[in-house]
mmCIF file of C-alpha atoms in Angstrom:
data_model
loop_
_atom_site.group_PDB
_atom_site.id
_atom_site.type_symbol
_atom_site.label_atom_id
_atom_site.label_comp_id
_atom_site.label_asym_id
_atom_site.label_seq_id
_atom_site.Cartn_x
_atom_site.Cartn_y
_atom_site.Cartn_z
ATOM 1 C CA MET A 1038 9.107 -5.178 19.731
ATOM 2 C CA SER A 1039 8.325 -4.411 23.516
ATOM 3 C CA ASP A 1040 4.894 -3.021 24.542
ATOM 4 C CA SER A 1041 6.930 -0.647 26.537
ATOM 5 C CA MET A 1042 8.288 1.357 23.581
ATOM 6 C CA PRO A 1043 10.466 4.239 23.656
ATOM 7 C CA ASN A 1044 9.605 7.756 23.260
ATOM 8 C CA ASN A 1045 10.613 8.337 20.084
ATOM 9 C CA SER A 1046 9.077 5.379 18.155
ATOM 10 C CA PRO A 1047 6.626 6.085 15.488
ATOM 11 C CA LEU A 1048 3.633 3.965 16.548
ATOM 12 C CA GLN A 1049 3.364 5.326 20.570
ATOM 13 C CA SER A 1050 2.971 8.955 19.049
ATOM 14 C CA PHE A 1051 0.058 7.929 15.693
ATOM 15 C CA ASP A 1052 -2.213 6.725 19.318
ATOM 16 C CA ALA A 1053 -1.246 9.408 20.866
ATOM 17 C CA GLN A 1054 -2.923 11.835 18.351
ATOM 18 C CA GLY A 1055 -5.865 11.584 20.433
ATOM 19 C CA GLN A 1056 -7.617 9.043 18.140
ATOM 20 C CA ALA A 1057 -8.868 5.608 17.837
ATOM 21 C CA GLN A 1058 -6.661 2.718 17.795
ATOM 22 C CA PRO A 1059 -5.046 1.909 14.271
ATOM 23 C CA LEU A 1060 -6.764 -0.672 12.592
ATOM 24 C CA LEU A 1061 -3.683 -1.268 11.138
ATOM 25 C CA ARG A 1062 -0.802 -2.125 12.886
ATOM 26 C CA VAL A 1063 3.060 -3.205 11.487
ATOM 27 C CA GLU A 1064 5.820 -3.428 12.981
ATOM 28 C CA ASN A 1065 9.581 -4.145 12.559
ATOM 29 C CA LEU A 1066 7.596 -6.203 9.195
ATOM 30 C CA LYS A 1067 10.257 -7.388 6.864
ATOM 31 C CA LYS A 1068 10.148 -9.453 4.164
ATOM 32 C CA HIS A 1069 13.119 -11.017 2.501
ATOM 33 C CA PHE A 1070 12.966 -13.174 -0.371
ATOM 34 C CA PRO A 1071 16.564 -16.038 -0.377
ATOM 35 C CA ILE A 1072 18.479 -16.195 -3.709
ATOM 36 C CA TYR A 1073 20.281 -19.654 -4.258
ATOM 37 C CA GLY A 1074 23.361 -20.818 -6.079
ATOM 38 C CA GLY A 1075 25.898 -22.988 -6.923
ATOM 39 C CA LEU A 1076 25.374 -26.204 -7.370
ATOM 40 C CA LEU A 1077 23.436 -27.928 -4.538
ATOM 41 C CA LYS A 1078 20.981 -24.476 -5.294
ATOM 42 C CA ARG A 1079 22.203 -23.766 -1.345
ATOM 43 C CA GLN A 1080 20.941 -20.101 0.297
ATOM 44 C CA ILE A 1081 23.685 -17.138 -1.571
ATOM 45 C CA GLY A 1082 21.687 -13.585 -0.025
ATOM 46 C CA SER A 1083 18.721 -12.576 -0.126
ATOM 47 C CA VAL A 1084 16.578 -9.189 -1.664
ATOM 48 C CA LYS A 1085 15.324 -7.094 0.742
ATOM 49 C CA ALA A 1086 12.241 -5.862 -0.360
ATOM 50 C CA VAL A 1087 10.526 -4.876 2.036
ATOM 51 C CA ASP A 1088 13.330 -4.141 5.400
ATOM 52 C CA ASP A 1089 11.354 -2.302 8.995
ATOM 53 C CA ILE A 1090 9.205 -0.687 8.604
ATOM 54 C CA SER A 1091 6.423 0.765 11.425
ATOM 55 C CA PHE A 1092 3.143 2.576 10.492
ATOM 56 C CA VAL A 1093 -0.479 2.819 11.447
ATOM 57 C CA VAL A 1094 -3.645 2.686 9.037
ATOM 58 C CA ARG A 1095 -6.396 4.692 10.965
ATOM 59 C CA PRO A 1096 -10.321 3.286 10.672
ATOM 60 C CA GLY A 1097 -11.335 5.262 8.117
ATOM 61 C CA GLU A 1098 -9.168 6.647 6.669
ATOM 62 C CA THR A 1099 -6.787 6.361 3.505
ATOM 63 C CA LEU A 1100 -2.467 5.493 4.015
ATOM 64 C CA GLY A 1101 -1.092 6.255 0.743
ATOM 65 C CA LEU A 1102 2.422 5.012 -0.858
ATOM 66 C CA VAL A 1103 4.199 5.891 -2.785
ATOM 67 C CA GLY A 1104 7.651 5.370 -4.453
ATOM 68 C CA GLU A 1105 9.348 4.627 -7.650
ATOM 69 C CA SER A 1106 8.948 0.802 -8.988
ATOM 70 C CA GLY A 1107 11.236 -1.692 -7.240
ATOM 71 C CA CYS A 1108 10.987 -0.096 -3.495
ATOM 72 C CA GLY A 1109 9.231 -2.364 -2.152
ATOM 73 C CA LYS A 1110 5.005 -1.465 -1.924
ATOM 74 C CA SER A 1111 3.662 -3.919 -3.606
ATOM 75 C CA SER A 1112 5.821 -6.473 -1.170
ATOM 76 C CA LEU A 1113 4.496 -4.685 1.742
ATOM 77 C CA GLY A 1114 0.404 -5.177 0.670
ATOM 78 C CA ARG A 1115 0.815 -8.242 -0.040
ATOM 79 C CA THR A 1116 2.658 -8.958 3.146
ATOM 80 C CA LEU A 1117 0.636 -7.184 5.082
ATOM 81 C CA ILE A 1118 -2.342 -9.801 3.606
ATOM 82 C CA ARG A 1119 0.363 -12.736 4.222
ATOM 83 C CA LEU A 1120 -0.206 -13.317 0.039
ATOM 84 C CA TYR A 1121 3.279 -13.502 1.494
ATOM 85 C CA GLU A 1122 4.520 -15.059 4.856
ATOM 86 C CA PRO A 1123 6.594 -12.271 6.806
ATOM 87 C CA SER A 1124 10.356 -12.636 7.252
ATOM 88 C CA SER A 1125 10.206 -10.778 10.758
ATOM 89 C CA GLY A 1126 8.105 -8.314 12.580
ATOM 90 C CA LYS A 1127 4.958 -7.455 13.519
ATOM 91 C CA ILE A 1128 1.420 -7.587 11.446
ATOM 92 C CA VAL A 1129 -1.447 -6.540 14.181
ATOM 93 C CA PHE A 1130 -5.292 -5.701 12.409
ATOM 94 C CA ASP A 1131 -7.924 -4.557 15.282
ATOM 95 C CA GLY A 1132 -6.381 -5.146 18.176
ATOM 96 C CA HIS A 1133 -5.067 -9.510 16.867
ATOM 97 C CA ASP A 1134 -1.638 -10.552 15.997
ATOM 98 C CA VAL A 1135 -1.907 -11.513 12.316
ATOM 99 C CA SER A 1136 1.492 -12.422 11.624
ATOM 100 C CA ASN A 1137 1.416 -16.075 12.491
ATOM 101 C CA LEU A 1138 -1.312 -16.624 12.240
ATOM 102 C CA PRO A 1139 -1.373 -20.235 10.391
ATOM 103 C CA GLU A 1140 -3.161 -20.828 7.381
ATOM 104 C CA SER A 1141 -6.581 -22.716 8.507
ATOM 105 C CA LYS A 1142 -6.815 -19.606 10.732
ATOM 106 C CA LEU A 1143 -6.978 -16.660 8.191
ATOM 107 C CA ARG A 1144 -9.838 -17.460 6.931
ATOM 108 C CA GLY A 1145 -11.587 -15.036 8.852
ATOM 109 C CA PHE A 1146 -8.147 -12.347 8.775
ATOM 110 C CA ARG A 1147 -9.267 -12.581 5.104
ATOM 111 C CA GLN A 1148 -12.647 -11.939 5.584
ATOM 112 C CA GLN A 1149 -11.855 -8.588 7.132
ATOM 113 C CA VAL A 1150 -8.878 -7.408 4.433
ATOM 114 C CA GLN A 1151 -8.944 -7.792 0.570
ATOM 115 C CA MET A 1152 -7.169 -7.167 -2.097
ATOM 116 C CA VAL A 1153 -7.874 -4.838 -5.098
ATOM 117 C CA PHE A 1154 -4.689 -5.543 -8.225
ATOM 118 C CA GLN A 1155 -2.977 -3.535 -10.140
ATOM 119 C CA ASP A 1156 -4.295 -4.814 -13.522
ATOM 120 C CA PRO A 1157 -7.269 -5.254 -14.260
ATOM 121 C CA TYR A 1158 -6.568 -8.280 -17.043
ATOM 122 C CA SER A 1159 -4.859 -11.009 -15.053
ATOM 123 C CA SER A 1160 -6.959 -10.309 -11.802
ATOM 124 C CA LEU A 1161 -9.454 -11.740 -13.155
ATOM 125 C CA ASN A 1162 -9.847 -15.918 -14.342
ATOM 126 C CA PRO A 1163 -10.632 -15.547 -18.445
ATOM 127 C CA ARG A 1164 -12.284 -19.137 -17.875
ATOM 128 C CA LYS A 1165 -15.422 -18.023 -15.724
ATOM 129 C CA THR A 1166 -18.076 -15.062 -16.053
ATOM 130 C CA ILE A 1167 -18.537 -12.377 -13.465
ATOM 131 C CA ALA A 1168 -20.921 -14.031 -11.808
ATOM 132 C CA THR A 1169 -19.334 -17.119 -10.843
ATOM 133 C CA ILE A 1170 -16.112 -14.838 -10.024
ATOM 134 C CA LEU A 1171 -17.986 -13.025 -7.680
ATOM 135 C CA SER A 1172 -19.283 -15.797 -6.371
ATOM 136 C CA GLU A 1173 -16.751 -16.960 -5.031
ATOM 137 C CA PRO A 1174 -15.675 -14.996 -1.516
ATOM 138 C CA PHE A 1175 -19.048 -15.873 -0.805
ATOM 139 C CA ALA A 1176 -18.685 -20.152 -1.884
ATOM 140 C CA ALA A 1177 -14.872 -19.546 0.574
ATOM 141 C CA GLN A 1178 -16.439 -18.449 4.162
ATOM 142 C CA GLY A 1179 -19.945 -20.350 2.984
ATOM 143 C CA LEU A 1180 -22.602 -17.473 3.179
ATOM 144 C CA TYR A 1181 -25.237 -16.860 1.092
ATOM 145 C CA LYS A 1182 -26.580 -19.660 -1.539
ATOM 146 C CA GLY A 1183 -28.900 -19.761 -4.516
ATOM 147 C CA LYS A 1184 -31.273 -16.270 -5.037
ATOM 148 C CA GLU A 1185 -29.392 -14.655 -2.193
ATOM 149 C CA ARG A 1186 -26.289 -15.014 -3.397
ATOM 150 C CA LEU A 1187 -27.132 -13.189 -7.164
ATOM 151 C CA GLU A 1188 -29.136 -10.624 -5.038
ATOM 152 C CA ARG A 1189 -25.328 -9.907 -3.699
ATOM 153 C CA ILE A 1190 -23.728 -10.643 -6.473
ATOM 154 C CA ASP A 1191 -26.088 -7.740 -7.768
ATOM 155 C CA HIS A 1192 -26.175 -5.201 -6.109
ATOM 156 C CA LEU A 1193 -21.925 -5.008 -5.924
ATOM 157 C CA LEU A 1194 -22.031 -4.925 -9.512
ATOM 158 C CA GLN A 1195 -24.897 -1.987 -9.249
ATOM 159 C CA ARG A 1196 -22.499 -0.546 -5.975
ATOM 160 C CA VAL A 1197 -19.213 0.118 -8.930
ATOM 161 C CA GLY A 1198 -21.406 1.018 -11.703
ATOM 162 C CA LEU A 1199 -22.315 -2.015 -13.799
ATOM 163 C CA ASN A 1200 -25.420 -3.982 -15.012
ATOM 164 C CA PRO A 1201 -26.176 -6.178 -12.963
ATOM 165 C CA SER A 1202 -27.483 -7.765 -16.073
ATOM 166 C CA LEU A 1203 -23.619 -8.311 -17.983
ATOM 167 C CA LYS A 1204 -23.222 -10.658 -14.368
ATOM 168 C CA ASN A 1205 -23.685 -13.963 -17.294
ATOM 169 C CA ARG A 1206 -19.877 -12.336 -19.839
ATOM 170 C CA TYR A 1207 -16.676 -13.399 -19.317
ATOM 171 C CA PRO A 1208 -13.899 -10.805 -18.166
ATOM 172 C CA HIS A 1209 -12.197 -10.045 -22.031
ATOM 173 C CA GLU A 1210 -15.653 -8.827 -22.971
ATOM 174 C CA PHE A 1211 -15.203 -5.820 -20.733
ATOM 175 C CA SER A 1212 -12.948 -2.249 -20.832
ATOM 176 C CA GLY A 1213 -9.963 -2.262 -18.467
ATOM 177 C CA GLY A 1214 -12.458 0.101 -16.234
ATOM 178 C CA GLN A 1215 -14.722 -2.584 -16.075
ATOM 179 C CA ARG A 1216 -13.297 -5.098 -14.872
ATOM 180 C CA GLN A 1217 -11.262 -3.439 -12.744
ATOM 181 C CA ARG A 1218 -15.168 -2.581 -11.024
ATOM 182 C CA ILE A 1219 -15.715 -5.929 -11.370
ATOM 183 C CA GLY A 1220 -11.854 -6.089 -8.837
ATOM 184 C CA ILE A 1221 -13.130 -3.789 -7.173
ATOM 185 C CA ALA A 1222 -16.643 -5.345 -6.281
ATOM 186 C CA ARG A 1223 -14.800 -8.862 -5.653
ATOM 187 C CA ALA A 1224 -13.053 -7.097 -3.073
ATOM 188 C CA LEU A 1225 -16.315 -5.448 -1.205
ATOM 189 C CA ALA A 1226 -17.686 -9.021 -1.222
ATOM 190 C CA LEU A 1227 -16.903 -10.048 2.453
ATOM 191 C CA ASN A 1228 -17.701 -6.518 3.499
ATOM 192 C CA PRO A 1229 -14.087 -5.891 4.729
ATOM 193 C CA LYS A 1230 -12.472 -3.943 6.507
ATOM 194 C CA LEU A 1231 -9.709 -2.544 4.962
ATOM 195 C CA ILE A 1232 -8.522 -3.020 1.254
ATOM 196 C CA ILE A 1233 -5.522 -2.945 0.164
ATOM 197 C CA ALA A 1234 -5.230 -1.513 -3.438
ATOM 198 C CA ASP A 1235 -2.047 -2.024 -5.031
ATOM 199 C CA GLU A 1236 -1.564 0.291 -8.443
ATOM 200 C CA PRO A 1237 -5.457 0.330 -8.928
ATOM 201 C CA VAL A 1238 -5.426 3.042 -11.740
ATOM 202 C CA SER A 1239 -1.969 2.454 -13.494
ATOM 203 C CA ALA A 1240 -3.096 0.120 -16.172
ATOM 204 C CA LEU A 1241 -6.022 2.746 -17.027
ATOM 205 C CA ASP A 1242 -6.156 5.404 -19.010
ATOM 206 C CA VAL A 1243 -5.943 8.587 -18.014
ATOM 207 C CA SER A 1244 -9.789 9.452 -18.407
ATOM 208 C CA ILE A 1245 -10.453 6.767 -16.486
ATOM 209 C CA GLN A 1246 -8.804 6.754 -13.998
ATOM 210 C CA SER A 1247 -10.642 9.527 -12.242
ATOM 211 C CA GLN A 1248 -13.952 7.448 -12.391
ATOM 212 C CA VAL A 1249 -12.927 4.814 -11.119
ATOM 213 C CA LEU A 1250 -11.012 6.913 -7.917
ATOM 214 C CA ASN A 1251 -14.141 8.520 -7.095
ATOM 215 C CA ILE A 1252 -15.777 5.268 -7.238
ATOM 216 C CA LEU A 1253 -13.085 4.475 -4.132
ATOM 217 C CA GLU A 1254 -14.097 7.655 -2.599
ATOM 218 C CA ASP A 1255 -17.348 6.157 -2.523
ATOM 219 C CA LEU A 1256 -17.417 3.275 -1.411
ATOM 220 C CA GLN A 1257 -15.653 4.796 1.181
ATOM 221 C CA ASP A 1258 -17.885 6.461 2.866
ATOM 222 C CA GLU A 1259 -20.760 4.784 2.665
ATOM 223 C CA PHE A 1260 -19.580 1.134 3.567
ATOM 224 C CA LYS A 1261 -16.942 3.262 6.793
ATOM 225 C CA LEU A 1262 -13.800 1.009 4.855
ATOM 226 C CA THR A 1263 -9.814 2.119 5.084
ATOM 227 C CA TYR A 1264 -7.664 1.878 2.912
ATOM 228 C CA LEU A 1265 -4.125 1.001 2.046
ATOM 229 C CA PHE A 1266 -3.762 2.900 -1.785
ATOM 230 C CA ILE A 1267 -0.020 1.197 -3.224
ATOM 231 C CA ALA A 1268 0.984 3.837 -6.431
ATOM 232 C CA HIS A 1269 3.744 5.684 -7.740
ATOM 233 C CA ASP A 1270 1.772 8.862 -8.931
ATOM 234 C CA LEU A 1271 1.685 11.940 -6.637
ATOM 235 C CA ALA A 1272 -0.381 13.315 -8.228
ATOM 236 C CA VAL A 1273 -3.444 10.498 -8.391
ATOM 237 C CA VAL A 1274 -2.390 10.107 -4.452
ATOM 238 C CA LYS A 1275 -3.265 13.497 -3.295
ATOM 239 C CA HIS A 1276 -6.765 13.044 -4.982
ATOM 240 C CA ILE A 1277 -7.451 9.922 -2.610
ATOM 241 C CA SER A 1278 -4.440 10.433 0.290
ATOM 242 C CA ASP A 1279 -5.355 11.698 3.730
ATOM 243 C CA ARG A 1280 -2.025 10.274 4.767
ATOM 244 C CA ILE A 1281 1.637 9.021 2.802
ATOM 245 C CA GLY A 1282 4.993 7.756 3.506
ATOM 246 C CA VAL A 1283 7.855 7.647 0.497
ATOM 247 C CA MET A 1284 9.484 4.218 0.556
ATOM 248 C CA TYR A 1285 12.640 3.922 -0.896
ATOM 249 C CA LEU A 1286 14.842 0.499 -1.758
ATOM 250 C CA GLY A 1287 12.654 -1.280 1.321
ATOM 251 C CA LYS A 1288 12.554 1.181 3.861
ATOM 252 C CA MET A 1289 9.984 4.288 4.735
ATOM 253 C CA MET A 1290 11.878 7.513 4.129
ATOM 254 C CA GLU A 1291 8.998 9.525 5.074
ATOM 255 C CA LEU A 1292 5.162 10.077 6.590
ATOM 256 C CA ALA A 1293 3.207 13.266 6.919
ATOM 257 C CA PRO A 1294 -0.382 13.788 6.005
ATOM 258 C CA LYS A 1295 -0.927 14.630 2.499
ATOM 259 C CA ARG A 1296 -0.380 18.385 3.261
ATOM 260 C CA GLU A 1297 2.203 18.566 5.062
ATOM 261 C CA LEU A 1298 3.709 16.541 2.935
ATOM 262 C CA TYR A 1299 3.158 18.524 -0.236
ATOM 263 C CA SER A 1300 3.955 21.905 0.642
ATOM 264 C CA SER A 1301 6.700 20.779 3.659
ATOM 265 C CA PRO A 1302 8.602 17.476 1.944
ATOM 266 C CA LYS A 1303 11.288 16.938 4.207
ATOM 267 C CA HIS A 1304 13.717 14.236 3.230
ATOM 268 C CA PRO A 1305 15.814 14.975 -0.449
ATOM 269 C CA TYR A 1306 14.045 11.773 -2.024
ATOM 270 C CA THR A 1307 10.334 13.445 -1.716
ATOM 271 C CA GLN A 1308 11.322 16.629 -3.142
ATOM 272 C CA ALA A 1309 13.276 14.762 -5.968
ATOM 273 C CA LEU A 1310 9.404 13.222 -5.960
ATOM 274 C CA LEU A 1311 7.849 16.504 -5.763
ATOM 275 C CA SER A 1312 10.067 18.346 -7.863
ATOM 276 C CA ALA A 1313 9.323 15.503 -11.213
ATOM 277 C CA VAL A 1314 4.948 15.424 -10.708
ATOM 278 C CA PRO A 1315 3.817 17.772 -13.799
ATOM 279 C CA LYS A 1316 1.793 21.296 -12.472
ATOM 280 C CA ALA A 1317 -2.560 21.258 -13.748
ATOM 281 C CA HIS A 1318 -2.091 25.075 -14.335
ATOM 282 C CA PRO A 1319 1.062 27.311 -16.105
ATOM 283 C CA ASP A 1320 0.795 29.818 -12.548
ATOM 284 C CA GLU A 1321 2.309 27.276 -10.465
ATOM 285 C CA VAL A 1322 4.247 27.019 -8.459
ATOM 286 C CA ARG A 1323 6.462 24.359 -8.876
ATOM 287 C CA PRO A 1324 9.912 23.497 -6.775
ATOM 288 C CA ASP A 1325 13.193 23.042 -9.399
ATOM 289 C CA ARG A 1326 13.013 20.218 -10.549
ATOM 290 C CA ILE A 1327 16.041 17.575 -9.462
ATOM 291 C CA LEU A 1328 17.487 15.150 -11.061
ATOM 292 C CA LEU A 1329 18.631 11.803 -9.435
ATOM 293 C CA LYS A 1330 21.708 10.393 -10.103
ATOM 294 C CA GLY A 1331 22.998 6.681 -10.794
ATOM 295 C CA ASP A 1332 19.868 4.292 -10.510
ATOM 296 C CA LEU A 1333 18.116 3.003 -8.061
ATOM 297 C CA PRO A 1334 20.377 0.192 -6.207
ATOM 298 C CA SER A 1335 19.717 -3.781 -6.045
ATOM 299 C CA PRO A 1336 17.705 -4.771 -2.643
ATOM 300 C CA ALA A 1337 20.241 -7.949 -2.486
ATOM 301 C CA ASN A 1338 22.813 -5.658 -1.783
ATOM 302 C CA PRO A 1339 21.975 -2.213 -1.187
ATOM 303 C CA PRO A 1340 24.042 0.178 0.460
ATOM 304 C CA ALA A 1341 25.310 1.181 4.294
ATOM 305 C CA GLY A 1342 23.678 3.669 5.970
ATOM 306 C CA CYS A 1343 21.338 5.870 4.439
ATOM 307 C CA VAL A 1344 19.731 2.953 1.576
ATOM 308 C CA PHE A 1345 19.439 6.645 -0.494
ATOM 309 C CA HIS A 1346 22.770 8.235 0.580
ATOM 310 C CA THR A 1347 24.013 6.701 -3.196
ATOM 311 C CA ARG A 1348 21.763 8.963 -5.104
ATOM 312 C CA CYS A 1349 21.545 11.478 -2.443
ATOM 313 C CA PRO A 1350 22.556 15.743 -3.452
ATOM 314 C CA LYS A 1351 23.156 16.261 0.532
ATOM 315 C CA ALA A 1352 24.703 12.915 1.555
ATOM 316 C CA THR A 1353 26.944 13.175 3.808
ATOM 317 C CA GLU A 1354 30.061 10.751 5.831
ATOM 318 C CA GLN A 1355 27.123 10.504 8.235
ATOM 319 C CA CYS A 1356 24.760 9.467 5.565
ATOM 320 C CA ARG A 1357 27.705 6.845 4.758
ATOM 321 C CA GLN A 1358 27.649 5.353 7.991
ATOM 322 C CA ARG A 1359 24.389 5.346 9.833
ATOM 323 C CA THR A 1360 20.753 3.693 9.128
ATOM 324 C CA PRO A 1361 18.962 7.555 10.130
ATOM 325 C CA VAL A 1362 15.503 6.258 11.932
ATOM 326 C CA LEU A 1363 12.256 7.500 11.428
ATOM 327 C CA GLN A 1364 11.590 10.192 13.447
ATOM 328 C CA GLU A 1365 9.232 12.940 14.386
ATOM 329 C CA VAL A 1366 10.352 16.336 12.783
ATOM 330 C CA ALA A 1367 6.712 17.905 13.349
ATOM 331 C CA ASN A 1368 3.083 17.035 14.336
ATOM 332 C CA ASP A 1369 2.384 13.668 12.473
ATOM 333 C CA HIS A 1370 5.183 13.653 10.114
ATOM 334 C CA TRP A 1371 8.270 12.391 10.581
ATOM 335 C CA VAL A 1372 11.171 11.338 8.953
ATOM 336 C CA ALA A 1373 14.518 8.930 8.524
ATOM 337 C CA CYS A 1374 17.163 11.586 7.133
ATOM 338 C CA HIS A 1375 20.643 12.547 9.436
ATOM 339 C CA LEU A 1376 19.391 15.671 8.665
ATOM 340 C CA TYR A 1377 17.055 16.583 11.399
ATOM 341 C CA GLY A 1378 18.117 15.684 14.156
ATOM 342 C CA GLU A 1379 21.550 13.020 15.620
ATOM 343 C CA THR A 1380 19.512 10.597 16.672
ATOM 344 C CA THR A 1381 20.786 6.996 14.486
ATOM 345 C CA SER A 1382 20.568 3.486 14.896
ATOM 346 C CA GLU A 1383 23.724 1.000 14.023
ATOM 347 C CA GLN A 1384 23.677 -0.398 9.657
#
């Protein structure tokens, strides 16, 4: 993307809201995984896990990212932190383009951007004590030594609601909720600016989820953190997010402030997702349930035009032929749908 962005660019508008410059800026990001086949194992295709996505994350906010399993949410998170190499596009963090930083220069970036993983059982090394696990970020960055490092570990455990006396135990001695708290403590170790939380409560009991969410909110206030919160549970995302992006088959379908998205969803896919969210009270008004027909198409062979048209109850011939672009339909409310204007891009 050039420095002079068109007037309908969501990136330009996001910065024009009179707010601070974004902490994270993603421009036309793609992550395609090659598919190899044949006797010579040549590339015969690619899985378009992340396909031309642009958005920003503002300092101090929580941007929620939702969508069905397989829509590319986790691949996007791992690409942003450079666990996956981007196929194309830009990742600009705190004013610096980190899209193509060599591995030798990623240390400083990863000190400021950390990740909390989905599965608290597999994200911690079972052969190491909690003290060793929490000391690894310090060792990698050459920070704190001896008594000072142990004091830092004790402080981190206290901040996530665990007794520091437990630091010499192994992961198998903890419950799932406690392990996820340890994962959060590890992410906090280097005082990052941004934490990418990849479905951090989906593997936990419902009774424990609210505790972990409350810890994340308290830590955000205390440490002035910014979150990219990835989840498939719209009720969880509503609780913690300021803005929400809806993904489908590697593309951003809708992006809006939380209240605006839940009160007035624009994209048919968002409307279908919200219609399936259980209501807390029997008297609460809910939209009629929208049942999507068919299965999620393969990201290795996505449909032409709008990728949602094969399941969309409102699809037209234009949807089958042309790809909609993300455009503003209300204040800071962005939708990629032909129902809202004629601004399109060729497939």
